[in-house]
Amino acid sequence: AMPVPFLDLKAQYAPLRDDILAAMGKVLDNTAYILGPAVADFEKQFAPYCGATHAIGVNTGTSALQLALLALGVGPGDEVIVPAMTFIATASAVDYTGARTVVVDVDPVTGTMDPALIEAAITPRTKVIMPVHLYGQPVDMDPILAIAAKHGLKVVEDAAQAHGAEYKGCRCGSMGALAVFSFYPGKNLGAYGEGGAVVTSDAEADRVVRILRDWGQDRRYHHIMKGFNARMDGLQGAVLGVKLAHLEGWTEGRRRAAAMYADALAGIPGLTLPQARADVRHVWHIYATQVPERDRVLKYLNDHGIGAAIHYPVPVHLQPCFAEWGYRAGQFPVAEHIGANELSLPMFPELTRAQVDEVASVLREALQKA
Ligand SMILES: *Cc1c(COP(=O)(O)O)cnc(C)c1O
């Protein structure tokens, strides 16, 4: 048997090594450790990649979410609507602003925010709807944008898992008032440390986020807003600048891997495969299947060298740290079902047919033992 890792960052680094080291060397030579030309260059390339006019490099995707909300004036007394199935940062960023996090359930097929449930969650305090392009699949944005327009709300896209994804031909990052990306190393575009960006086509939002990321100063030591130390490192800007040129190729690799899985895993009893909507370009950050007896199947895969994982076992409304919100088990049944049944298979651009076949064969064995 051949072990298959969940992620293989070494396979991606090897062919880029010389370019990365040269770009990092330039940062070290000019001592531009924080922000500086490498970050500015990356911002200039990343904004049009997302179909937006401005990109602001920050220290993490989580900070990017927080600053995007603050740029829209979100604070205590406001409410922000988020999906129940997401990485915790989506909800934590709302919490950091002092606003209340309002949770809605997700679509059973895609796992993304269910637009049909949003209007019932809107109150006079609602300010922002924050859908998540979960697993690299764009949310059904048209109904969300229509609801936001009807109620005078803003949309912030959590695109942390969706670099280069498209909804009806529009890039993720180009549809909300602002959008947020993460460059955590395991994301589709990963830095060699922490990183994130806010993307927008609103010049005023761009100005405010730039000020907020750098201690709220509009010039040195003149602090016009209560800001943060949320700047991107020069070294991360350099790495991301080199890597962005390869992202389309990597995305095609992920899409090929997803197609190979669809072929190799077809017809396995009990296994539910992820479905890409017909009107999207899914970028497959996560290959999210569902299986019965998930924890047993996961252990079987891991014991047999397959790097499978779960995204995410506990929906945000049931996280102990958010008990104060007063949500109960059973309230968002689709997210809870995904939490109990989801199984993420290895996914990275360089995945080979032999690796896909190995995953399929071990998974078939695991499910036969049910
Ligand atoms: C990774 C991620 C974040 C947070 O990004 P960090 O860079 O790790 O802070 C936010 N939302 C989602 C959906 C994510 O996957």
mmCIF file of C-alpha atoms and ligand atoms in Angstrom:
data_model
loop_
_atom_site.group_PDB
_atom_site.id
_atom_site.type_symbol
_atom_site.label_atom_id
_atom_site.label_comp_id
_atom_site.label_asym_id
_atom_site.label_seq_id
_atom_site.Cartn_x
_atom_site.Cartn_y
_atom_site.Cartn_z
ATOM 1 C CA ALA A 1 0.000 0.000 0.000
ATOM 2 C CA MET A 2 1.116 3.528 -0.811
ATOM 3 C CA PRO A 3 0.535 6.290 1.762
ATOM 4 C CA VAL A 4 -1.272 9.365 0.384
ATOM 5 C CA PRO A 5 -0.896 12.585 2.395
ATOM 6 C CA PHE A 6 -3.825 14.950 2.898
ATOM 7 C CA LEU A 7 -1.676 17.774 1.512
ATOM 8 C CA ASP A 8 1.740 17.749 -0.180
ATOM 9 C CA LEU A 9 3.308 21.183 0.133
ATOM 10 C CA LYS A 10 6.769 19.833 -0.783
ATOM 11 C CA ALA A 11 5.575 18.797 -4.251
ATOM 12 C CA GLN A 12 4.602 22.409 -4.892
ATOM 13 C CA TYR A 13 7.751 23.965 -3.439
ATOM 14 C CA ALA A 14 10.379 21.937 -5.308
ATOM 15 C CA PRO A 15 9.879 23.467 -8.799
ATOM 16 C CA LEU A 16 9.528 27.010 -7.349
ATOM 17 C CA ARG A 17 12.478 26.887 -4.987
ATOM 18 C CA ASP A 18 14.880 29.103 -6.972
ATOM 19 C CA ASP A 19 12.260 31.774 -7.738
ATOM 20 C CA ILE A 20 11.047 31.851 -4.136
ATOM 21 C CA LEU A 21 14.533 32.128 -2.657
ATOM 22 C CA ALA A 22 15.432 34.916 -5.112
ATOM 23 C CA ALA A 23 12.270 36.872 -4.242
ATOM 24 C CA MET A 24 12.848 36.398 -0.513
ATOM 25 C CA GLY A 25 16.477 37.415 -0.943
ATOM 26 C CA LYS A 26 15.362 40.720 -2.460
ATOM 27 C CA VAL A 27 13.216 41.457 0.593
ATOM 28 C CA LEU A 28 16.117 40.682 2.911
ATOM 29 C CA ASP A 29 18.532 42.769 0.824
ATOM 30 C CA ASN A 30 16.299 45.835 0.997
ATOM 31 C CA THR A 31 15.164 45.095 4.603
ATOM 32 C CA ALA A 32 11.493 45.699 3.690
ATOM 33 C CA TYR A 33 10.311 43.244 6.340
ATOM 34 C CA ILE A 34 6.828 44.663 6.818
ATOM 35 C CA LEU A 35 4.634 45.823 3.885
ATOM 36 C CA GLY A 36 7.061 47.351 1.349
ATOM 37 C CA PRO A 37 7.390 46.793 -2.415
ATOM 38 C CA ALA A 38 6.866 43.003 -2.421
ATOM 39 C CA VAL A 39 3.508 43.379 -0.652
ATOM 40 C CA ALA A 40 2.496 46.332 -2.856
ATOM 41 C CA ASP A 41 3.364 44.335 -5.999
ATOM 42 C CA PHE A 42 1.362 41.351 -4.814
ATOM 43 C CA GLU A 43 -1.626 43.576 -3.991
ATOM 44 C CA LYS A 44 -1.471 45.041 -7.510
ATOM 45 C CA GLN A 45 -1.577 41.559 -9.056
ATOM 46 C CA PHE A 46 -4.093 39.989 -6.700
ATOM 47 C CA ALA A 47 -6.849 42.640 -7.040
ATOM 48 C CA PRO A 48 -7.404 42.087 -10.792
ATOM 49 C CA TYR A 49 -7.045 38.322 -10.297
ATOM 50 C CA CYS A 50 -10.160 38.598 -8.103
ATOM 51 C CA GLY A 51 -11.988 40.932 -10.465
ATOM 52 C CA ALA A 52 -11.594 43.832 -8.023
ATOM 53 C CA THR A 53 -9.725 47.135 -8.113
ATOM 54 C CA HIS A 54 -8.076 47.025 -4.663
ATOM 55 C CA ALA A 55 -6.387 44.350 -2.553
ATOM 56 C CA ILE A 56 -4.990 45.048 0.908
ATOM 57 C CA GLY A 57 -2.456 42.555 2.288
ATOM 58 C CA VAL A 58 -2.861 41.761 5.973
ATOM 59 C CA ASN A 59 -1.399 39.363 8.529
ATOM 60 C CA THR A 60 -4.167 36.701 8.537
ATOM 61 C CA GLY A 61 -7.462 35.887 6.883
ATOM 62 C CA THR A 62 -9.092 36.350 10.267
ATOM 63 C CA SER A 63 -7.836 39.947 10.510
ATOM 64 C CA ALA A 64 -9.036 40.493 6.958
ATOM 65 C CA LEU A 65 -12.570 39.437 8.007
ATOM 66 C CA GLN A 66 -12.469 41.675 11.075
ATOM 67 C CA LEU A 67 -11.190 44.720 9.148
ATOM 68 C CA ALA A 68 -13.721 44.209 6.342
ATOM 69 C CA LEU A 69 -16.553 44.262 8.896
ATOM 70 C CA LEU A 70 -15.098 47.302 10.667
ATOM 71 C CA ALA A 71 -14.785 49.124 7.336
ATOM 72 C CA LEU A 72 -18.556 48.725 6.984
ATOM 73 C CA GLY A 73 -19.047 50.228 10.452
ATOM 74 C CA VAL A 74 -20.058 46.946 12.109
ATOM 75 C CA GLY A 75 -19.910 47.097 15.898
ATOM 76 C CA PRO A 76 -21.840 46.543 19.134
ATOM 77 C CA GLY A 77 -25.612 46.517 18.573
ATOM 78 C CA ASP A 78 -25.278 45.193 15.022
ATOM 79 C CA GLU A 79 -25.911 41.682 13.729
ATOM 80 C CA VAL A 80 -24.030 39.741 11.056
ATOM 81 C CA ILE A 81 -25.504 36.615 9.441
ATOM 82 C CA VAL A 82 -23.086 33.699 8.956
ATOM 83 C CA PRO A 83 -23.527 30.039 7.945
ATOM 84 C CA ALA A 84 -23.520 27.292 10.588
ATOM 85 C CA MET A 85 -20.951 25.211 8.694
ATOM 86 C CA THR A 86 -17.639 27.054 8.341
ATOM 87 C CA PHE A 87 -14.224 27.398 9.949
ATOM 88 C CA ILE A 88 -14.618 29.180 13.275
ATOM 89 C CA ALA A 89 -12.819 32.340 12.089
ATOM 90 C CA THR A 90 -15.929 33.471 10.168
ATOM 91 C CA ALA A 91 -17.868 33.706 13.437
ATOM 92 C CA SER A 92 -14.959 34.825 15.616
ATOM 93 C CA ALA A 93 -14.299 37.835 13.376
ATOM 94 C CA VAL A 94 -17.884 39.000 13.927
ATOM 95 C CA ASP A 95 -17.466 38.460 17.661
ATOM 96 C CA TYR A 96 -14.257 40.569 17.707
ATOM 97 C CA THR A 97 -16.194 43.584 16.392
ATOM 98 C CA GLY A 98 -18.680 43.373 19.279
ATOM 99 C CA ALA A 99 -21.548 42.614 16.887
ATOM 100 C CA ARG A 100 -23.847 39.635 17.389
ATOM 101 C CA THR A 101 -23.309 36.544 15.235
ATOM 102 C CA VAL A 102 -26.567 35.243 13.778
ATOM 103 C CA VAL A 103 -26.338 31.725 12.397
ATOM 104 C CA VAL A 104 -28.330 30.226 9.507
ATOM 105 C CA ASP A 105 -28.309 26.657 8.217
ATOM 106 C CA VAL A 106 -26.688 25.505 4.979
ATOM 107 C CA ASP A 107 -27.701 23.780 1.771
ATOM 108 C CA PRO A 108 -27.570 19.955 2.052
ATOM 109 C CA VAL A 109 -25.879 19.453 -1.329
ATOM 110 C CA THR A 110 -23.176 22.155 -1.237
ATOM 111 C CA GLY A 111 -22.819 22.881 2.493
ATOM 112 C CA THR A 112 -22.937 26.614 1.754
ATOM 113 C CA MET A 113 -25.303 29.197 3.304
ATOM 114 C CA ASP A 114 -28.915 28.443 2.296
ATOM 115 C CA PRO A 115 -30.321 31.678 0.781
ATOM 116 C CA ALA A 116 -33.892 30.548 1.535
ATOM 117 C CA LEU A 117 -33.199 30.850 5.283
ATOM 118 C CA ILE A 118 -31.666 34.322 5.337
ATOM 119 C CA GLU A 119 -34.742 36.564 5.378
ATOM 120 C CA ALA A 120 -36.129 34.921 8.533
ATOM 121 C CA ALA A 121 -32.837 35.765 10.288
ATOM 122 C CA ILE A 122 -32.903 39.484 9.373
ATOM 123 C CA THR A 123 -33.816 41.953 12.145
ATOM 124 C CA PRO A 124 -33.639 45.765 12.318
ATOM 125 C CA ARG A 125 -30.103 45.310 13.716
ATOM 126 C CA THR A 126 -28.784 43.234 10.789
ATOM 127 C CA LYS A 127 -25.986 45.016 8.928
ATOM 128 C CA VAL A 128 -24.062 42.399 6.962
ATOM 129 C CA ILE A 129 -24.596 38.977 5.374
ATOM 130 C CA MET A 130 -21.350 37.006 5.318
ATOM 131 C CA PRO A 131 -21.585 33.908 3.103
ATOM 132 C CA VAL A 132 -18.629 31.497 2.912
ATOM 133 C CA HIS A 133 -17.499 29.939 -0.366
ATOM 134 C CA LEU A 134 -17.028 26.664 1.501
ATOM 135 C CA TYR A 135 -14.605 23.993 0.238
ATOM 136 C CA GLY A 136 -13.820 26.217 -2.790
ATOM 137 C CA GLN A 137 -17.397 26.228 -4.137
ATOM 138 C CA PRO A 138 -19.048 29.637 -4.605
ATOM 139 C CA VAL A 139 -22.234 30.267 -2.645
ATOM 140 C CA ASP A 140 -25.426 30.826 -4.657
ATOM 141 C CA MET A 141 -24.811 34.594 -4.666
ATOM 142 C CA ASP A 142 -27.687 35.972 -6.789
ATOM 143 C CA PRO A 143 -30.425 35.418 -4.181
ATOM 144 C CA ILE A 144 -28.109 36.624 -1.398
ATOM 145 C CA LEU A 145 -27.266 39.834 -3.282
ATOM 146 C CA ALA A 146 -30.980 40.367 -4.018
ATOM 147 C CA ILE A 147 -31.942 39.948 -0.346
ATOM 148 C CA ALA A 148 -29.127 42.300 0.695
ATOM 149 C CA ALA A 149 -30.275 44.949 -1.804
ATOM 150 C CA LYS A 150 -33.910 44.604 -0.724
ATOM 151 C CA HIS A 151 -33.058 45.096 2.968
ATOM 152 C CA GLY A 152 -30.239 47.643 2.566
ATOM 153 C CA LEU A 153 -27.549 45.231 3.834
ATOM 154 C CA LYS A 154 -23.933 44.749 2.798
ATOM 155 C CA VAL A 155 -22.408 41.430 1.729
ATOM 156 C CA VAL A 156 -18.892 40.390 2.778
ATOM 157 C CA GLU A 157 -17.645 37.259 0.998
ATOM 158 C CA ASP A 158 -15.535 34.888 3.091
ATOM 159 C CA ALA A 159 -13.461 33.639 0.161
ATOM 160 C CA ALA A 160 -10.694 32.167 2.344
ATOM 161 C CA GLN A 161 -11.136 28.808 0.562
ATOM 162 C CA ALA A 162 -12.034 30.099 -2.907
ATOM 163 C CA HIS A 163 -9.122 31.833 -4.685
ATOM 164 C CA GLY A 164 -10.035 31.937 -8.376
ATOM 165 C CA ALA A 165 -13.473 30.351 -7.962
ATOM 166 C CA GLU A 166 -16.249 31.755 -10.163
ATOM 167 C CA TYR A 167 -20.019 32.115 -9.885
ATOM 168 C CA LYS A 168 -21.774 32.650 -13.237
ATOM 169 C CA GLY A 169 -18.464 33.919 -14.616
ATOM 170 C CA CYS A 170 -17.775 36.314 -11.699
ATOM 171 C CA ARG A 171 -14.709 35.716 -9.577
ATOM 172 C CA CYS A 172 -15.174 35.188 -5.860
ATOM 173 C CA GLY A 173 -14.028 38.488 -4.399
ATOM 174 C CA SER A 174 -15.847 40.602 -6.971
ATOM 175 C CA MET A 175 -19.452 40.203 -5.799
ATOM 176 C CA GLY A 176 -19.693 41.500 -2.217
ATOM 177 C CA ALA A 177 -18.929 45.027 -0.980
ATOM 178 C CA LEU A 178 -15.712 43.488 0.298
ATOM 179 C CA ALA A 179 -14.247 39.993 0.206
ATOM 180 C CA VAL A 180 -11.672 38.248 2.296
ATOM 181 C CA PHE A 181 -8.950 35.719 1.477
ATOM 182 C CA SER A 182 -6.594 33.659 3.643
ATOM 183 C CA PHE A 183 -3.080 32.681 2.616
ATOM 184 C CA TYR A 184 -2.608 30.152 5.416
ATOM 185 C CA PRO A 185 -0.102 27.630 3.956
ATOM 186 C CA GLY A 186 -2.719 24.950 3.285
ATOM 187 C CA LYS A 187 -5.086 27.264 1.367
ATOM 188 C CA ASN A 188 -5.226 27.157 -2.444
ATOM 189 C CA LEU A 189 -2.825 30.134 -2.507
ATOM 190 C CA GLY A 190 -0.650 29.663 0.556
ATOM 191 C CA ALA A 191 2.097 31.836 2.045
ATOM 192 C CA TYR A 192 5.059 30.427 4.001
ATOM 193 C CA GLY A 193 3.552 31.664 7.232
ATOM 194 C CA GLU A 194 0.342 33.559 8.002
ATOM 195 C CA GLY A 195 -1.272 35.930 5.505
ATOM 196 C CA GLY A 196 -4.585 37.314 4.314
ATOM 197 C CA ALA A 197 -6.122 40.001 2.118
ATOM 198 C CA VAL A 198 -9.189 42.179 1.863
ATOM 199 C CA VAL A 199 -10.374 42.782 -1.697
ATOM 200 C CA THR A 200 -12.806 45.490 -2.798
ATOM 201 C CA SER A 201 -13.723 47.761 -5.673
ATOM 202 C CA ASP A 202 -14.797 50.546 -3.298
ATOM 203 C CA ALA A 203 -12.050 53.173 -2.989
ATOM 204 C CA GLU A 204 -13.285 54.379 0.403
ATOM 205 C CA ALA A 205 -13.345 50.834 1.841
ATOM 206 C CA ASP A 206 -9.805 50.359 0.510
ATOM 207 C CA ARG A 207 -8.669 53.556 2.246
ATOM 208 C CA VAL A 208 -10.234 52.578 5.583
ATOM 209 C CA VAL A 209 -8.879 49.005 5.574
ATOM 210 C CA ARG A 210 -5.365 50.303 4.770
ATOM 211 C CA ILE A 211 -5.580 52.656 7.752
ATOM 212 C CA LEU A 212 -7.041 49.999 10.073
ATOM 213 C CA ARG A 213 -4.321 47.427 9.267
ATOM 214 C CA ASP A 214 -1.591 49.921 10.252
ATOM 215 C CA TRP A 215 -2.621 51.150 13.687
ATOM 216 C CA GLY A 216 -5.323 53.470 12.408
ATOM 217 C CA GLN A 217 -2.763 56.015 11.227
ATOM 218 C CA ASP A 218 -3.170 58.097 8.073
ATOM 219 C CA ARG A 219 0.362 59.374 8.514
ATOM 220 C CA ARG A 220 3.002 58.294 10.976
ATOM 221 C CA TYR A 221 1.857 58.577 14.618
ATOM 222 C CA HIS A 222 -1.400 60.348 13.705
ATOM 223 C CA HIS A 223 -4.055 57.796 14.668
ATOM 224 C CA ILE A 224 -7.418 58.811 13.253
ATOM 225 C CA MET A 225 -9.055 55.425 13.976
ATOM 226 C CA LYS A 226 -8.631 52.705 16.595
ATOM 227 C CA GLY A 227 -6.565 50.432 14.404
ATOM 228 C CA PHE A 228 -4.574 47.220 14.601
ATOM 229 C CA ASN A 229 -1.175 45.747 13.894
ATOM 230 C CA ALA A 230 -2.450 43.665 10.969
ATOM 231 C CA ARG A 231 0.178 44.304 8.290
ATOM 232 C CA MET A 232 1.461 41.651 5.864
ATOM 233 C CA ASP A 233 5.148 40.671 6.105
ATOM 234 C CA GLY A 234 7.381 41.537 3.152
ATOM 235 C CA LEU A 235 8.569 37.918 2.930
ATOM 236 C CA GLN A 236 4.983 36.668 2.597
ATOM 237 C CA GLY A 237 4.278 39.266 -0.085
ATOM 238 C CA ALA A 238 7.326 38.011 -2.000
ATOM 239 C CA VAL A 239 6.274 34.346 -1.729
ATOM 240 C CA LEU A 240 2.695 35.136 -2.754
ATOM 241 C CA GLY A 241 3.871 37.249 -5.695
ATOM 242 C CA VAL A 242 5.837 34.292 -7.081
ATOM 243 C CA LYS A 243 3.073 31.775 -6.358
ATOM 244 C CA LEU A 244 0.156 33.770 -7.798
ATOM 245 C CA ALA A 245 1.528 33.239 -11.318
ATOM 246 C CA HIS A 246 1.080 29.471 -10.806
ATOM 247 C CA LEU A 247 -2.360 29.511 -9.187
ATOM 248 C CA GLU A 248 -4.393 28.916 -12.356
ATOM 249 C CA GLY A 249 -2.306 25.822 -13.142
ATOM 250 C CA TRP A 250 -2.737 24.516 -9.597
ATOM 251 C CA THR A 251 -6.479 25.123 -9.758
ATOM 252 C CA GLU A 252 -6.649 23.079 -12.963
ATOM 253 C CA GLY A 253 -4.714 20.342 -11.121
ATOM 254 C CA ARG A 254 -7.301 20.354 -8.320
ATOM 255 C CA ARG A 255 -10.130 20.215 -10.860
ATOM 256 C CA ARG A 256 -8.441 17.256 -12.584
ATOM 257 C CA ALA A 257 -8.044 15.522 -9.219
ATOM 258 C CA ALA A 258 -11.753 16.078 -8.446
ATOM 259 C CA ALA A 259 -12.699 14.607 -11.828
ATOM 260 C CA MET A 260 -10.472 11.573 -11.167
ATOM 261 C CA TYR A 261 -12.152 11.066 -7.788
ATOM 262 C CA ALA A 262 -15.620 11.298 -9.365
ATOM 263 C CA ASP A 263 -14.571 8.538 -11.742
ATOM 264 C CA ALA A 264 -12.732 6.318 -9.241
ATOM 265 C CA LEU A 265 -15.373 6.647 -6.486
ATOM 266 C CA ALA A 266 -18.521 6.262 -8.599
ATOM 267 C CA GLY A 267 -20.993 3.689 -7.341
ATOM 268 C CA ILE A 268 -19.461 2.946 -3.914
ATOM 269 C CA PRO A 269 -22.444 2.088 -1.685
ATOM 270 C CA GLY A 270 -22.984 4.575 1.157
ATOM 271 C CA LEU A 271 -20.568 7.176 -0.198
ATOM 272 C CA THR A 272 -21.933 10.643 -1.065
ATOM 273 C CA LEU A 273 -19.670 12.557 -3.443
ATOM 274 C CA PRO A 274 -19.394 16.361 -3.485
ATOM 275 C CA GLN A 275 -21.345 18.069 -6.272
ATOM 276 C CA ALA A 276 -20.227 21.189 -8.125
ATOM 277 C CA ARG A 277 -23.086 23.501 -9.100
ATOM 278 C CA ALA A 278 -23.489 23.816 -12.871
ATOM 279 C CA ASP A 279 -23.001 27.606 -12.808
ATOM 280 C CA VAL A 280 -19.705 27.709 -10.880
ATOM 281 C CA ARG A 281 -16.003 27.116 -11.229
ATOM 282 C CA HIS A 282 -15.325 25.038 -8.111
ATOM 283 C CA VAL A 283 -11.663 25.288 -7.024
ATOM 284 C CA TRP A 284 -11.741 22.227 -4.733
ATOM 285 C CA HIS A 285 -9.978 23.524 -1.638
ATOM 286 C CA ILE A 286 -11.486 20.496 0.116
ATOM 287 C CA TYR A 287 -12.863 17.304 -1.461
ATOM 288 C CA ALA A 288 -15.769 16.882 0.960
ATOM 289 C CA THR A 289 -17.526 13.518 0.831
ATOM 290 C CA GLN A 290 -20.081 12.148 3.292
ATOM 291 C CA VAL A 291 -20.051 8.612 4.675
ATOM 292 C CA PRO A 292 -21.935 6.618 7.305
ATOM 293 C CA GLU A 293 -19.966 5.695 10.459
ATOM 294 C CA ARG A 294 -17.638 8.563 9.595
ATOM 295 C CA ASP A 295 -15.329 8.349 12.604
ATOM 296 C CA ARG A 296 -14.699 4.635 12.046
ATOM 297 C CA VAL A 297 -14.094 5.164 8.309
ATOM 298 C CA LEU A 298 -11.743 8.079 9.031
ATOM 299 C CA LYS A 299 -9.716 5.956 11.444
ATOM 300 C CA TYR A 300 -9.541 3.109 8.933
ATOM 301 C CA LEU A 301 -8.208 5.480 6.254
ATOM 302 C CA ASN A 302 -5.683 7.068 8.613
ATOM 303 C CA ASP A 303 -4.550 3.638 9.877
ATOM 304 C CA HIS A 304 -3.967 2.613 6.248
ATOM 305 C CA GLY A 305 -1.860 5.645 5.339
ATOM 306 C CA ILE A 306 -4.551 7.867 3.809
ATOM 307 C CA GLY A 307 -4.476 11.479 5.072
ATOM 308 C CA ALA A 308 -8.219 12.037 5.388
ATOM 309 C CA ALA A 309 -9.671 14.732 7.687
ATOM 310 C CA ILE A 310 -12.943 16.428 8.750
ATOM 311 C CA HIS A 311 -14.169 19.919 7.782
ATOM 312 C CA TYR A 312 -15.720 20.575 10.248
ATOM 313 C CA PRO A 313 -16.820 18.229 13.031
ATOM 314 C CA VAL A 314 -18.651 20.859 15.122
ATOM 315 C CA PRO A 315 -20.859 23.552 13.514
ATOM 316 C CA VAL A 316 -20.196 27.051 14.865
ATOM 317 C CA HIS A 317 -23.462 27.278 16.813
ATOM 318 C CA LEU A 318 -22.447 24.244 18.906
ATOM 319 C CA GLN A 319 -18.884 25.356 19.691
ATOM 320 C CA PRO A 320 -18.507 25.537 23.482
ATOM 321 C CA CYS A 321 -16.802 28.957 23.253
ATOM 322 C CA PHE A 322 -20.012 30.402 21.767
ATOM 323 C CA ALA A 323 -22.405 28.853 24.305
ATOM 324 C CA GLU A 324 -23.396 32.417 25.334
ATOM 325 C CA TRP A 325 -25.271 32.793 22.022
ATOM 326 C CA GLY A 326 -27.860 30.317 23.331
ATOM 327 C CA TYR A 327 -28.141 28.035 20.286
ATOM 328 C CA ARG A 328 -29.134 24.379 20.817
ATOM 329 C CA ALA A 329 -28.367 21.076 19.130
ATOM 330 C CA GLY A 330 -31.011 20.343 16.499
ATOM 331 C CA GLN A 331 -31.454 23.966 15.460
ATOM 332 C CA PHE A 332 -29.407 23.746 12.231
ATOM 333 C CA PRO A 333 -29.861 20.107 11.229
ATOM 334 C CA VAL A 334 -28.122 20.251 7.853
ATOM 335 C CA ALA A 335 -24.900 21.688 9.313
ATOM 336 C CA GLU A 336 -25.105 19.155 12.144
ATOM 337 C CA HIS A 337 -25.539 16.310 9.637
ATOM 338 C CA ILE A 338 -22.466 17.491 7.696
ATOM 339 C CA GLY A 339 -20.524 17.789 10.965
ATOM 340 C CA ALA A 340 -21.342 14.158 11.767
ATOM 341 C CA ASN A 341 -20.818 12.662 8.290
ATOM 342 C CA GLU A 342 -18.274 14.764 6.373
ATOM 343 C CA LEU A 343 -15.000 13.107 5.328
ATOM 344 C CA SER A 344 -12.345 15.118 3.427
ATOM 345 C CA LEU A 345 -10.119 13.094 1.102
ATOM 346 C CA PRO A 346 -6.558 14.081 0.120
ATOM 347 C CA MET A 347 -6.672 17.072 -2.254
ATOM 348 C CA PHE A 348 -3.776 18.987 -3.788
ATOM 349 C CA PRO A 349 -2.906 19.989 -7.364
ATOM 350 C CA GLU A 350 -0.228 17.328 -7.903
ATOM 351 C CA LEU A 351 -2.461 14.389 -6.883
ATOM 352 C CA THR A 352 -1.869 11.505 -9.331
ATOM 353 C CA ARG A 353 -4.241 8.892 -10.733
ATOM 354 C CA ALA A 354 -2.340 6.220 -8.784
ATOM 355 C CA GLN A 355 -2.879 8.162 -5.540
ATOM 356 C CA VAL A 356 -6.585 8.656 -6.316
ATOM 357 C CA ASP A 357 -6.940 4.918 -7.032
ATOM 358 C CA GLU A 358 -5.209 4.063 -3.755
ATOM 359 C CA VAL A 359 -7.574 6.363 -1.804
ATOM 360 C CA ALA A 360 -10.555 4.824 -3.623
ATOM 361 C CA SER A 361 -9.447 1.270 -2.882
ATOM 362 C CA VAL A 362 -8.885 1.896 0.855
ATOM 363 C CA LEU A 363 -12.153 3.810 1.125
ATOM 364 C CA ARG A 364 -14.043 0.984 -0.588
ATOM 365 C CA GLU A 365 -12.541 -1.495 1.917
ATOM 366 C CA ALA A 366 -13.465 0.766 4.843
ATOM 367 C CA LEU A 367 -17.077 1.040 3.703
ATOM 368 C CA GLN A 368 -17.390 -2.708 3.047
ATOM 369 C CA LYS A 369 -16.462 -3.320 6.691
ATOM 370 C CA ALA A 370 -19.559 -1.346 7.795
HETATM 371 C C1 LIG B 1 -8.812 29.719 6.793
HETATM 372 C C2 LIG B 1 -10.124 30.374 6.940
HETATM 373 C C3 LIG B 1 -10.277 31.608 7.608
HETATM 374 C C4 LIG B 1 -9.189 32.247 8.414
HETATM 375 O O1 LIG B 1 -8.006 32.506 7.765
HETATM 376 P P1 LIG B 1 -6.636 32.573 8.593
HETATM 377 O O2 LIG B 1 -5.676 33.098 7.566
HETATM 378 O O3 LIG B 1 -6.303 31.199 9.060
HETATM 379 O O4 LIG B 1 -6.819 33.536 9.712
HETATM 380 C C5 LIG B 1 -11.522 32.215 7.584
HETATM 381 N N1 LIG B 1 -12.573 31.632 6.994
HETATM 382 C C6 LIG B 1 -12.480 30.435 6.389
HETATM 383 C C7 LIG B 1 -13.695 29.857 5.739
HETATM 384 C C8 LIG B 1 -11.262 29.760 6.355
HETATM 385 O O5 LIG B 1 -11.183 28.560 5.746
#
